[in-house]
mmCIF file of C-alpha atoms and ligand atoms in Angstrom:
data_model
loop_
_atom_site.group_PDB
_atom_site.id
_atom_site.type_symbol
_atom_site.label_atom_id
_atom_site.label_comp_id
_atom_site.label_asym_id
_atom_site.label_seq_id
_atom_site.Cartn_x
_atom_site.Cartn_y
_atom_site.Cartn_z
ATOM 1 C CA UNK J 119 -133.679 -131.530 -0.372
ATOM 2 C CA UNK J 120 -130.519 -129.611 -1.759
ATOM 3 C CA UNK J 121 -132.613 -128.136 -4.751
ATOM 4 C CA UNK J 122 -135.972 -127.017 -2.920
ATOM 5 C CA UNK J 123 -133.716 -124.985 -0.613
ATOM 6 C CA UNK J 124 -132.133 -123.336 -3.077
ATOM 7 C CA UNK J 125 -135.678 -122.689 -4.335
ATOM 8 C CA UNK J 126 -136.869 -121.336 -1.251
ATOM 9 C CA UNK J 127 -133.549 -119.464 -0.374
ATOM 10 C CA UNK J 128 -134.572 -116.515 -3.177
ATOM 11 C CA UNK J 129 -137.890 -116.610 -2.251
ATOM 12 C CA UNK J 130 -137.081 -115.452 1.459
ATOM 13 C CA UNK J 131 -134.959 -112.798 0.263
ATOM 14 C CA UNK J 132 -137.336 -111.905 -2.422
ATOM 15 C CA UNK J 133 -139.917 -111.305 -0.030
ATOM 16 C CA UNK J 134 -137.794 -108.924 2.102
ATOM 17 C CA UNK J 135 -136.711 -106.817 -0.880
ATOM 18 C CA UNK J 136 -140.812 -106.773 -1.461
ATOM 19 C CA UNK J 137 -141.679 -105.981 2.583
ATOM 20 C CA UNK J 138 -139.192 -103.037 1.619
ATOM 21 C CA UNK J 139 -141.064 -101.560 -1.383
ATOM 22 C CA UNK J 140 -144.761 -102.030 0.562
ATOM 23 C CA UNK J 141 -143.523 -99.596 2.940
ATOM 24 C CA UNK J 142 -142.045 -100.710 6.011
ATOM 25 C CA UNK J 143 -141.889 -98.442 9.127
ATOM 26 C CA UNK J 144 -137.972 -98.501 11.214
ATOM 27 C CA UNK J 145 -137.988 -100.004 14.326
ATOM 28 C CA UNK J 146 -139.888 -97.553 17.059
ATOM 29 C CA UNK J 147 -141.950 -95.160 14.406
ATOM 30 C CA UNK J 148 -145.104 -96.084 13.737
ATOM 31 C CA UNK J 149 -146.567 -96.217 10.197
ATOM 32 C CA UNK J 150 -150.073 -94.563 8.856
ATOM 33 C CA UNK J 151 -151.230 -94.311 5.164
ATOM 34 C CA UNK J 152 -147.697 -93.444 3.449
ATOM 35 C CA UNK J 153 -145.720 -92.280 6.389
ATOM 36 C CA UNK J 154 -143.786 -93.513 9.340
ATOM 37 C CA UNK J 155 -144.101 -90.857 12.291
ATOM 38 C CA UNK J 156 -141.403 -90.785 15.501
ATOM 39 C CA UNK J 157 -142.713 -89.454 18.521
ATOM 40 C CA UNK J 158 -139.536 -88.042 20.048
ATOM 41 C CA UNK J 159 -139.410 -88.035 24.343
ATOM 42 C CA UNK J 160 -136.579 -85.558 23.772
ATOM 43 C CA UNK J 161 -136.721 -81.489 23.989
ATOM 44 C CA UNK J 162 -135.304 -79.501 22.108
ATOM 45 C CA UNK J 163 -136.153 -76.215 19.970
ATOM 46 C CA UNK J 164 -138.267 -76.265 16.983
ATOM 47 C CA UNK J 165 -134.736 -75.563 14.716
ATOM 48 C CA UNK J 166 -133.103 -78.287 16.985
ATOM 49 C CA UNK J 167 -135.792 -80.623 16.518
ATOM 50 C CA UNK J 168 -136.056 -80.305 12.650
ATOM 51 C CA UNK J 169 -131.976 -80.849 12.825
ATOM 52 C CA UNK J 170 -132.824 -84.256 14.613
ATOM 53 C CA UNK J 171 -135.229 -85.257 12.142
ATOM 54 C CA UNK J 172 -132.940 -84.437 8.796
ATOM 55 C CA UNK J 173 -130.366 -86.667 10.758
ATOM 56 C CA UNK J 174 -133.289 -89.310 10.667
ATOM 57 C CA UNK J 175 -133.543 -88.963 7.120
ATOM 58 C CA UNK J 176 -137.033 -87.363 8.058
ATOM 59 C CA UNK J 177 -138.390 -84.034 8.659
ATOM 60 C CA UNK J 178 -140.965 -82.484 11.525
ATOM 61 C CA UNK J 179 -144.190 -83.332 10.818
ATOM 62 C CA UNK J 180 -146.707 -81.876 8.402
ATOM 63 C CA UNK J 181 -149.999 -82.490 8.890
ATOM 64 C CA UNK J 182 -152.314 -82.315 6.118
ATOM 65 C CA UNK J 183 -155.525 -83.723 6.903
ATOM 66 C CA UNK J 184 -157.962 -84.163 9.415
ATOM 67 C CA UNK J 185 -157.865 -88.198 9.475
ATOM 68 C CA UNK J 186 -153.508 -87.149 9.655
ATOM 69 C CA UNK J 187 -154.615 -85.137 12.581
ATOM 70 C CA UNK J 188 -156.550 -87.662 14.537
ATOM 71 C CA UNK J 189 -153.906 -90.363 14.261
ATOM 72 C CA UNK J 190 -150.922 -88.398 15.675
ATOM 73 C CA UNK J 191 -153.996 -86.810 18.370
ATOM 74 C CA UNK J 192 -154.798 -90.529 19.174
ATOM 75 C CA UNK J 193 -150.987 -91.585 19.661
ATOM 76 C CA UNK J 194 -150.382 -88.884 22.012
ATOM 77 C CA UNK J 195 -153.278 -89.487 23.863
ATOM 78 C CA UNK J 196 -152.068 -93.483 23.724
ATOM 79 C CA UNK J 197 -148.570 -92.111 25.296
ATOM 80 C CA UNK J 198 -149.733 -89.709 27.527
ATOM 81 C CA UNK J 199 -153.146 -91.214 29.079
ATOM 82 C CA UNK J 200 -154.982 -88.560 31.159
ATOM 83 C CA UNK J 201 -151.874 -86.437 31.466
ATOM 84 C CA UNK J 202 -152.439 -83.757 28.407
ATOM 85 C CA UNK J 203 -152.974 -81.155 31.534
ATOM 86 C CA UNK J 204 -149.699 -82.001 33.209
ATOM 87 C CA UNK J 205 -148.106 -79.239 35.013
ATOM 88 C CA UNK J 206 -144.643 -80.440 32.568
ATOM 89 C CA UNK J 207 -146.413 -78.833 29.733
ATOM 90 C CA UNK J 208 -143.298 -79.030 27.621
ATOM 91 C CA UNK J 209 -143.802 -83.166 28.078
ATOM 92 C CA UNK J 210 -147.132 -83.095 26.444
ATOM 93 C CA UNK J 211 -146.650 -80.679 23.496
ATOM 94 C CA UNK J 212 -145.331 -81.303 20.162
ATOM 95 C CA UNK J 213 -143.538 -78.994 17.439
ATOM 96 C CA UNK J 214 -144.940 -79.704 14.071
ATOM 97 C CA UNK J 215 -143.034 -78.948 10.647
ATOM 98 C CA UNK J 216 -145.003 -75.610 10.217
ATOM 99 C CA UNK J 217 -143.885 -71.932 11.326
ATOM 100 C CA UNK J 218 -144.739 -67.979 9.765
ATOM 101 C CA UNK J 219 -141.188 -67.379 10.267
ATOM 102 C CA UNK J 220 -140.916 -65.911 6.338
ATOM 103 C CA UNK J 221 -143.888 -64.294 6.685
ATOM 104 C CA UNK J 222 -145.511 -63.088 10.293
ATOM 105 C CA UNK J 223 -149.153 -64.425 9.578
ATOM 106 C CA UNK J 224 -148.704 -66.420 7.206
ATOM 107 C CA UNK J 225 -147.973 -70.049 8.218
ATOM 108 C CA UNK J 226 -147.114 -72.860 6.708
ATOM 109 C CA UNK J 227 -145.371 -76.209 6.454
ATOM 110 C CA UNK J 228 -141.543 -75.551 5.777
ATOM 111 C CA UNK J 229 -140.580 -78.716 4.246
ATOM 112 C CA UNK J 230 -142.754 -79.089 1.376
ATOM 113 C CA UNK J 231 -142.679 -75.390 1.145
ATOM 114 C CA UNK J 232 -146.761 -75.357 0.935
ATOM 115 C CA UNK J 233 -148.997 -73.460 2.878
ATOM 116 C CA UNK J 234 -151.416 -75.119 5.302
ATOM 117 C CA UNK J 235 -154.833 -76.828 4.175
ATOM 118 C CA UNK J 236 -156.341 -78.461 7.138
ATOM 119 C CA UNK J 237 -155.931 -76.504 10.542
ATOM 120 C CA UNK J 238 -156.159 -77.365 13.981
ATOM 121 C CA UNK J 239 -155.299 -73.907 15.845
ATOM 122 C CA UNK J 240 -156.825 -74.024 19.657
ATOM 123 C CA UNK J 241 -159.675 -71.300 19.832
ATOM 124 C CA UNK J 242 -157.982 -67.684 19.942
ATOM 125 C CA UNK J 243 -154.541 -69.034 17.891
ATOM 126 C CA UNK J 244 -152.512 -68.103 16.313
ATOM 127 C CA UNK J 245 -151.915 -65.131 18.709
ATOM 128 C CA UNK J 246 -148.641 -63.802 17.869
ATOM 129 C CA UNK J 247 -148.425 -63.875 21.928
ATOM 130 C CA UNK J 248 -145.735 -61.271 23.866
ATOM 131 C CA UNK J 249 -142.430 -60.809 21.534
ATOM 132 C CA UNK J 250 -144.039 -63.286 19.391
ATOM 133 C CA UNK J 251 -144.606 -66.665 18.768
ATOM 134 C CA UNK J 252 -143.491 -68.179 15.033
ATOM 135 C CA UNK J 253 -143.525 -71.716 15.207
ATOM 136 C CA UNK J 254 -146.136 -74.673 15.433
ATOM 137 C CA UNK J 255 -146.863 -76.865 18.635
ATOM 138 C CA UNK J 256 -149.363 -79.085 19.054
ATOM 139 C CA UNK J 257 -149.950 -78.953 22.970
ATOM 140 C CA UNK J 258 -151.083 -80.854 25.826
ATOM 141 C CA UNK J 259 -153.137 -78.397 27.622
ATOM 142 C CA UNK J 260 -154.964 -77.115 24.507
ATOM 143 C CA UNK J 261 -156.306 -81.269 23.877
ATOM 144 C CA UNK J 262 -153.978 -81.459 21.345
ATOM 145 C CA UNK J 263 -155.028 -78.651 19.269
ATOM 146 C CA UNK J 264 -152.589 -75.871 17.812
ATOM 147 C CA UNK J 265 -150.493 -73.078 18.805
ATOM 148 C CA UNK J 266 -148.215 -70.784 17.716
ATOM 149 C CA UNK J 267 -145.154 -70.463 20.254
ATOM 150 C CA UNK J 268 -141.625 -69.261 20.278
ATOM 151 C CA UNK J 269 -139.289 -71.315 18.461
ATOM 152 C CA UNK J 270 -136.648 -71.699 21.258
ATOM 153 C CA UNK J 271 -138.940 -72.871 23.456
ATOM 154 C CA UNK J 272 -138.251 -76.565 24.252
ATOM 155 C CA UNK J 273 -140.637 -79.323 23.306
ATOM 156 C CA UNK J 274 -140.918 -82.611 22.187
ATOM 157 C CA UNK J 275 -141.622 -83.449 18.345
ATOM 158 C CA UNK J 276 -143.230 -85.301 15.827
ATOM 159 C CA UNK J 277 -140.699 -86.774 12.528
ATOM 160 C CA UNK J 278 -142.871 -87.828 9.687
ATOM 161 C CA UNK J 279 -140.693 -89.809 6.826
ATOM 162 C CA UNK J 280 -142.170 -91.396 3.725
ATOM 163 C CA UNK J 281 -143.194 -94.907 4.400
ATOM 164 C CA UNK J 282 -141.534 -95.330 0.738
ATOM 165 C CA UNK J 283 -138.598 -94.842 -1.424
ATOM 166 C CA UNK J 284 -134.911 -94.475 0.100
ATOM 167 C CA UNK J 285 -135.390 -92.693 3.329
ATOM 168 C CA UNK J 286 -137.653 -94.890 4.773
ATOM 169 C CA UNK J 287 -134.928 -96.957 6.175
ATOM 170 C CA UNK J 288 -136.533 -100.208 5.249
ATOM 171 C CA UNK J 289 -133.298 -101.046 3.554
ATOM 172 C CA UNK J 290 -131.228 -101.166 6.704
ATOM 173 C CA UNK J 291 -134.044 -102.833 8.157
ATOM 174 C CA UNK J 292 -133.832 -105.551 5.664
ATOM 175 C CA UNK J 293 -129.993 -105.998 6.064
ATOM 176 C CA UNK J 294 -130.124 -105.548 9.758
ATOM 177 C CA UNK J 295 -133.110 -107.155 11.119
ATOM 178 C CA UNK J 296 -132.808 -110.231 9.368
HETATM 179 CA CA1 CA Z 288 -145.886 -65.303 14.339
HETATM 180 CA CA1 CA Z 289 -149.791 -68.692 20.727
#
């Protein structure tokens, strides 16, 4: 009995250290294709909310497809029900990573530096609106589709992290979960 435990011993462990190289989402962010995406219930700014998500070891999120789209679309819509038109607009809209802050006009997604491929802008956005609006929100009362908006304004947001490599915290998820 002694020896097939310490055969099996390494194989548990082995097995974690594997789970951890698959990809393996933290505890409360939800994994799709190579990512793991937080949906933050806090509000804050879009520069506020980008601070959070560096602390996470993440960054807001940048959406580059349309499939990328749908899922974080259909997860809202999971949280939030029938509620997109609440009258708490700033509970049912989302910064993303993306903002024409360098350039008025000309967004794109900060992190990667990259300017956008797939859009989702709302019919008549981006519209620059009043004293302007630089940053990206995904809101509520547009179904989910995009707008530009001031960057102080306070909203939820979106953290996207690779589901891979040494910010995914799979490796404190290994020591600490198990
Ligand atoms: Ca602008
Ligand atoms: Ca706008």
């Amino acid at each position: 009995m002694a020896i097939s435990y310490l055969v099996i011993a390494p194989l548990f462990l082995s097995l974690n250290l594997l789970q951890s190289v698959t990809g393996d989402c933290r505890d409360g962010w939800t994994k799709f294709q190579g990512s793991c995406y937080l949906f933050a219930s806090d509000q804050a700014s879009w520069p506020e909310a980008e601070a959070f998500c560096l602390s996470m070891n993440s960054n807001l999120v940048e959406i580059g497809s349309e499939s990328e789209n749908a899922f974080v679309e259909g997860e809202l819509k999971i949280i939030h029900g029938h509620d997109s038109h609440s009258s708490h607009q700033n509970e049912v809209s989302y910064w993303l990573g993306g903002n024409d802050l360098e350039m008025e006009g000309t967004f794109k997604w900060v992190r990667s530096d990259a300017p956008l491929v797939f859009t989702d802008w709302n019919p008549g956005q981006p519209d620059d609106f009043s004293s302007g609006e630089d940053c990206i929100e995904l809101q509520g009362a547009m179904d989910y589709h995009w707008n530009d908006l001031s960057c102080s304004a306070r909203h939820r947001f979106i953290c996207e992290s690779s589901a891979y490599g040494p910010d995914n915290g799979a490796i404190s998820s290994v020591i600490g979960k198990r």
